[in-house]
Short mmCIF file of C-alpha atoms and ligand atoms in Angstrom, two decimals:
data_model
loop_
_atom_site.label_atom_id
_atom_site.label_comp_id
_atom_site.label_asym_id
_atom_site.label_seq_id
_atom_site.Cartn_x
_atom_site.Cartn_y
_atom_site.Cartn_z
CA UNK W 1 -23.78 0.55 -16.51
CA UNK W 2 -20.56 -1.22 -15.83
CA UNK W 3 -21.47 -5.23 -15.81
CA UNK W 4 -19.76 -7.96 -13.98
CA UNK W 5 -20.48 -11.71 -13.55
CA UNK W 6 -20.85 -11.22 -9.80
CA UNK W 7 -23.33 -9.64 -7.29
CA UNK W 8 -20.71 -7.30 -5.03
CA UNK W 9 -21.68 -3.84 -5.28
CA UNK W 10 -18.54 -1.69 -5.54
CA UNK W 11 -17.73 2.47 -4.74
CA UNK W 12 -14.78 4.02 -6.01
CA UNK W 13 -13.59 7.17 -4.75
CA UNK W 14 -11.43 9.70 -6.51
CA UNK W 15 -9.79 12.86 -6.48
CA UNK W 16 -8.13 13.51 -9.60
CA UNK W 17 -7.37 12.11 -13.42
CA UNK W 18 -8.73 8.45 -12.62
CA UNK W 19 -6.39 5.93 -14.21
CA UNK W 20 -6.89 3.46 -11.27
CA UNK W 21 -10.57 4.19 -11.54
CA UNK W 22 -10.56 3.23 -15.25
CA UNK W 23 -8.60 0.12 -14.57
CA UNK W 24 -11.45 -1.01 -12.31
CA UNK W 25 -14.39 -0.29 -14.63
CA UNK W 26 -12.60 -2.07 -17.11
CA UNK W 27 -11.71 -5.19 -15.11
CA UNK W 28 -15.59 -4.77 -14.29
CA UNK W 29 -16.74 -4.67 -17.96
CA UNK W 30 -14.68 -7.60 -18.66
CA UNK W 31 -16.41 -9.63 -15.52
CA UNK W 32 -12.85 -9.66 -13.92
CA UNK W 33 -13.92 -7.13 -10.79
CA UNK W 34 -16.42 -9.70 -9.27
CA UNK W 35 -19.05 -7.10 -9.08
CA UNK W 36 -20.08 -4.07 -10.31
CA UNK W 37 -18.90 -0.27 -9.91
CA UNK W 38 -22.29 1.62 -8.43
CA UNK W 39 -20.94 4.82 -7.66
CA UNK W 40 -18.01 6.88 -8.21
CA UNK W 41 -17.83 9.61 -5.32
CA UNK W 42 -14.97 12.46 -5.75
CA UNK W 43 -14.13 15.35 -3.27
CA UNK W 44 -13.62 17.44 -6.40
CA UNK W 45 -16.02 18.28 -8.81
CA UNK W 46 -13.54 18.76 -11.53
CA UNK W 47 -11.77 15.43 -10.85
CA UNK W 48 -11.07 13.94 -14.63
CA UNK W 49 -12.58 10.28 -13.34
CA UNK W 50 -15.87 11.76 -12.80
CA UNK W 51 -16.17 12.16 -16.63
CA UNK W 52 -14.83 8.44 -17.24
CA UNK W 53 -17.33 7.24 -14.81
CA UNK W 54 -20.00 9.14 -17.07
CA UNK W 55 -18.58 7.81 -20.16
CA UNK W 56 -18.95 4.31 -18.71
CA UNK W 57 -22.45 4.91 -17.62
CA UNK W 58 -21.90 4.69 -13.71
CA UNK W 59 -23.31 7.25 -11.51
CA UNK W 60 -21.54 10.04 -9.80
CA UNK W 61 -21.33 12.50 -6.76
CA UNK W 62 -19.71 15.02 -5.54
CA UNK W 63 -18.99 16.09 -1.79
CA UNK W 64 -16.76 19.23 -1.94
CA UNK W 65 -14.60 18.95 1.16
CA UNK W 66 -14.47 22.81 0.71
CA UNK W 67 -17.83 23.20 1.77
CA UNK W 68 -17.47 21.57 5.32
CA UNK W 69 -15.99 23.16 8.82
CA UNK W 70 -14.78 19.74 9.58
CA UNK W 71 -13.19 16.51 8.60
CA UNK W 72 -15.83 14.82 10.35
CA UNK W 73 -18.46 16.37 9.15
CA UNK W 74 -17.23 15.60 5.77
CA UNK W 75 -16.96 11.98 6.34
CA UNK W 76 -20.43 11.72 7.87
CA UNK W 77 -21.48 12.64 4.45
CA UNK W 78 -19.35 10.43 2.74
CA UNK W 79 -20.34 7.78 4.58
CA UNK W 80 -24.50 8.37 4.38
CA UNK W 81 -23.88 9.11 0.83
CA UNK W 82 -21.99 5.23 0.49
CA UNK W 83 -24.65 4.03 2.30
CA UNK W 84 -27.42 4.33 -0.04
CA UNK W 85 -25.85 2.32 -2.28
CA UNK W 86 -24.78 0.28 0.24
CA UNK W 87 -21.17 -1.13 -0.95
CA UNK W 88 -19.65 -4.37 -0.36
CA UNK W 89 -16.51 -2.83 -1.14
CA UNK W 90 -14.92 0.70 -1.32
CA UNK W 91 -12.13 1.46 -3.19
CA UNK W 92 -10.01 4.70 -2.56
CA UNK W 93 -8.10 5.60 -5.54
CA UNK W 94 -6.17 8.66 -5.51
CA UNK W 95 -9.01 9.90 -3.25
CA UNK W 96 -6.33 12.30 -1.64
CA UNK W 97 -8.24 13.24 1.96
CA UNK W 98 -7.44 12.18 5.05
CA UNK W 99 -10.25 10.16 6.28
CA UNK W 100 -11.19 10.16 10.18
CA UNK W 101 -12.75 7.41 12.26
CA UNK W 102 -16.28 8.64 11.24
CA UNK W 103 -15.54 7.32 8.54
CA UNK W 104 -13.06 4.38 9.38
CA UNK W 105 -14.91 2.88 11.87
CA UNK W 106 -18.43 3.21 10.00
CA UNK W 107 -16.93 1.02 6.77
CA UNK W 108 -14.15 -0.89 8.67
CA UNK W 109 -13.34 -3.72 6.64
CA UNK W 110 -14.55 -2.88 3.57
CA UNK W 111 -12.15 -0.25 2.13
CA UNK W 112 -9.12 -0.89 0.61
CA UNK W 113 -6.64 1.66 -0.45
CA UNK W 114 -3.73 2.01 -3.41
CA UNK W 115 -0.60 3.35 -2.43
CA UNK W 116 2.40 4.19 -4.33
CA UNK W 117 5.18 2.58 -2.26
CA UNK W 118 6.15 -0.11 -0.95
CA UNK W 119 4.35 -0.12 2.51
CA UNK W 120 5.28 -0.17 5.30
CA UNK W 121 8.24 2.42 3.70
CA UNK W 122 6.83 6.25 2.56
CA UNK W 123 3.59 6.30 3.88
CA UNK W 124 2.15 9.90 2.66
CA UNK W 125 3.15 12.19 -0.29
CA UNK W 126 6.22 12.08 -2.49
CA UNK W 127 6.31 8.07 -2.17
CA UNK W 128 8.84 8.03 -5.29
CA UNK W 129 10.83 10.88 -5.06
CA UNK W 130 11.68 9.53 -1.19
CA UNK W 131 12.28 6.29 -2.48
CA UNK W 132 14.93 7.36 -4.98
CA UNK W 133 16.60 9.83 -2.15
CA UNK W 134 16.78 7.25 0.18
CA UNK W 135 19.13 4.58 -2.53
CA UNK W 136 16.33 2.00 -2.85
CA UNK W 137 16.93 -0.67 -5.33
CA UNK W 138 13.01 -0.68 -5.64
CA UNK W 139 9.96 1.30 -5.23
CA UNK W 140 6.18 -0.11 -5.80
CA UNK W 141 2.85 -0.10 -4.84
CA UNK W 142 0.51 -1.60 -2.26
CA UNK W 143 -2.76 -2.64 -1.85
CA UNK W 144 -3.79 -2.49 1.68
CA UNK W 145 -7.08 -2.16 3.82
CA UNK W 146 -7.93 1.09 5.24
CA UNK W 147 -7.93 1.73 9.16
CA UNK W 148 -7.66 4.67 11.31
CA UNK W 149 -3.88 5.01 10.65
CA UNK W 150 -2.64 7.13 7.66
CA UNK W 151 -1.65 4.37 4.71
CA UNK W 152 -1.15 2.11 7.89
CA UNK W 153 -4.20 -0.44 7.55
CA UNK W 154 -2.63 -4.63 6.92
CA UNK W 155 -1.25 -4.57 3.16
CA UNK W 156 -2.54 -6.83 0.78
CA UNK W 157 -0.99 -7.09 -2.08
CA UNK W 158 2.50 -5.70 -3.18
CA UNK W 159 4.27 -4.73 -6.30
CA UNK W 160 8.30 -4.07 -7.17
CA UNK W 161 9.23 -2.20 -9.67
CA UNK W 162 13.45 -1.65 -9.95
CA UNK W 163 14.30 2.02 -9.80
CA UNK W 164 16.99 2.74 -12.55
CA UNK W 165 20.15 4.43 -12.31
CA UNK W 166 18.95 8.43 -13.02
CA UNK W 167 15.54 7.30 -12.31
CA UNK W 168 13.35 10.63 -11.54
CA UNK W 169 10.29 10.43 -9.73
CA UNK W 170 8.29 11.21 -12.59
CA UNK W 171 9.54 8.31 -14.94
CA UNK W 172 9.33 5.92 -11.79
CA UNK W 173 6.21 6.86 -11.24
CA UNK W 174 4.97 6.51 -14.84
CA UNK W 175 5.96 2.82 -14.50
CA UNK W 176 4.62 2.01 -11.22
CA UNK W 177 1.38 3.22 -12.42
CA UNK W 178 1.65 0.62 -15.06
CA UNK W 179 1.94 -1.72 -12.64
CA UNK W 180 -0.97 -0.08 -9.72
CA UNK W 181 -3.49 -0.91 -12.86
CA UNK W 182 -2.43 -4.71 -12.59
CA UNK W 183 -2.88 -5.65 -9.37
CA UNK W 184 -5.64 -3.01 -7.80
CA UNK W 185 -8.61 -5.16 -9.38
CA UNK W 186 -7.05 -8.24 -8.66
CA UNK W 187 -7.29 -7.44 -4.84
CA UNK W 188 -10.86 -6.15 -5.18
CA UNK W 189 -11.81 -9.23 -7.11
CA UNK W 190 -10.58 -11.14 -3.96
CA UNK W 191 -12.12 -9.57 -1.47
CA UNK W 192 -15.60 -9.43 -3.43
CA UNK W 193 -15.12 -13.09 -3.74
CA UNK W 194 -14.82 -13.49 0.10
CA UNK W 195 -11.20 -15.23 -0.28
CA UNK W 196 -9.52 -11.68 1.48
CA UNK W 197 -10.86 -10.14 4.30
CA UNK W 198 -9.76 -8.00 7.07
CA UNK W 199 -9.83 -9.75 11.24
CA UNK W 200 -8.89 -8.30 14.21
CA UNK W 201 -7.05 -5.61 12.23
CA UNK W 202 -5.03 -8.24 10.08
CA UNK W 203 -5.36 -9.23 6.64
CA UNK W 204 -6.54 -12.93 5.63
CA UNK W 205 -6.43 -14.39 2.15
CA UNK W 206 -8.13 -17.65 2.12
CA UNK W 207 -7.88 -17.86 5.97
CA UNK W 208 -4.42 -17.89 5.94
CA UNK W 209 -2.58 -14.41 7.99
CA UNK W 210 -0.92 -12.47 5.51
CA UNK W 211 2.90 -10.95 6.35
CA UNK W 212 2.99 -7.58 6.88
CA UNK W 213 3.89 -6.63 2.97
CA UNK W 214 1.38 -8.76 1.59
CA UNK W 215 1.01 -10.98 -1.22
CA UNK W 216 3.75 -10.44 -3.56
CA UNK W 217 2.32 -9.73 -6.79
CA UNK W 218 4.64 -12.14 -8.46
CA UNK W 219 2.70 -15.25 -6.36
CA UNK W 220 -0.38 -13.40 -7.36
CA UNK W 221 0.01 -14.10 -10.67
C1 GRF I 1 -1.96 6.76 -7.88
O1 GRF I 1 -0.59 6.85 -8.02
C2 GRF I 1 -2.32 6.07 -6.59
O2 GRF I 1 -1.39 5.08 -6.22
C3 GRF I 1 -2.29 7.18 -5.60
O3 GRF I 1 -2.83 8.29 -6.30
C4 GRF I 1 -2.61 8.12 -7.69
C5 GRF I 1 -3.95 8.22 -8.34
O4 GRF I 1 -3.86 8.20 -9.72
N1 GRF I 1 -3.02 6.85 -4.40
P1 GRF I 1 -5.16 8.00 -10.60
O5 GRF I 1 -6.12 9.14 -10.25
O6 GRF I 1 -5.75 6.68 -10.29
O7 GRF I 1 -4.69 8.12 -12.02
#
């Protein structure tokens, strides 16, 4: 079991390899997460993080989104599934479905996503590759709480990283990934600690109203 020096109970849920997921159990094992990771939940039961979560000792499920007629019906199970081990936070990383108000509404406030631009730019898929079409001096990554819009929820925390002349998608992406390991925990440690928290729909760190992009991860460090 992962250990932490605090009490908040954390979910992580995945779709694929699991590098942000790592990140996370190892802030936890180092008692940087302020809690623990309980459960890791993927939609896919060959998702590579499921066997990281195994190899770290923290339990795992699966909910196949194959086997439901709806995405609502899906989320009901997410969420009843969550529930048991009732989270004070849920992280989605790379957890690539889109989730409905079943399951917005039910854990408002207590999800945060990663996403690999610089919100509120490339919402979506192919966050780098648009990024480097479009002439951008930077692309990134942002931490932001999860509503009922698509990568729309308030941003929390927000990463540059310079795209290079010749940059592809792939190499950018390698080093914003880099960079998505950084500052994910760091966000989840502040919200476990009570310092962030989402209001009304808007992001607060320490009671003070966060701009629309967030803390800038330089001032974060
Ligand atoms: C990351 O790039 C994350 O920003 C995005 O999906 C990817 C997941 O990668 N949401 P990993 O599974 O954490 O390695």
């Amino acid at each position: 079991m992962a250990t932490g020096t605090a009490q908040g109970r954390v979910a992580v849920l995945i779709s694929g390899r699991g590098s942000n997921l790592s990140a996370l159990i190892a802030a936890s094992q180092r008692g940087e997460l302020g809690g623990d990771i309980v459960l890791v939940l993927s939609n896919k039961p060959d998702a590579g993080g499921l066997t990281l979560a195994e190899a770290a000792g923290i339990p795992t499920a699966v909910i196949d989104h194959r086997s439901y007629q709806t995405r609502e019906t899906f989320d009901a199970d997410l969420v009843a599934r969550l529930a048991e081990t009732n989270p004070d936070l849920v992280c989605l990383a790379g957890f690539m479905r889109i989730l409905t108000p079943v399951f917005t509404d039910a854990l408002a406030g207590k999800v945060l996503n990663i996403h690999p631009s610089l919100l509120p730019a490339y919402p979506g898929l192919h966050t780098h590759q648009r990024a480097i079409d479009a002439g951008d001096r930077y692309g990134g990554v942002s931490i932001h709480y999860v509503t009922g819009e698509l990568d729309g929820g308030p941003v929390v925390l927000q990463a540059k990283v310079a795209i290079e002349p010749g940059d592809t998608a792939e190499r950018l992406a390698k080093r914003v990934l880099v960079v998505e390991h950084d500052i994910y925990p760091v966000a989840a440690r502040w919200h476990l600690e009570g310092r962030l928290r989402l209001d009304n729909g808007r992001a607060l760190l320490d009671d003070q109203l966060l701009p629309a992009t967030g803390v800038t991860w330089e001032a974060a460090q």
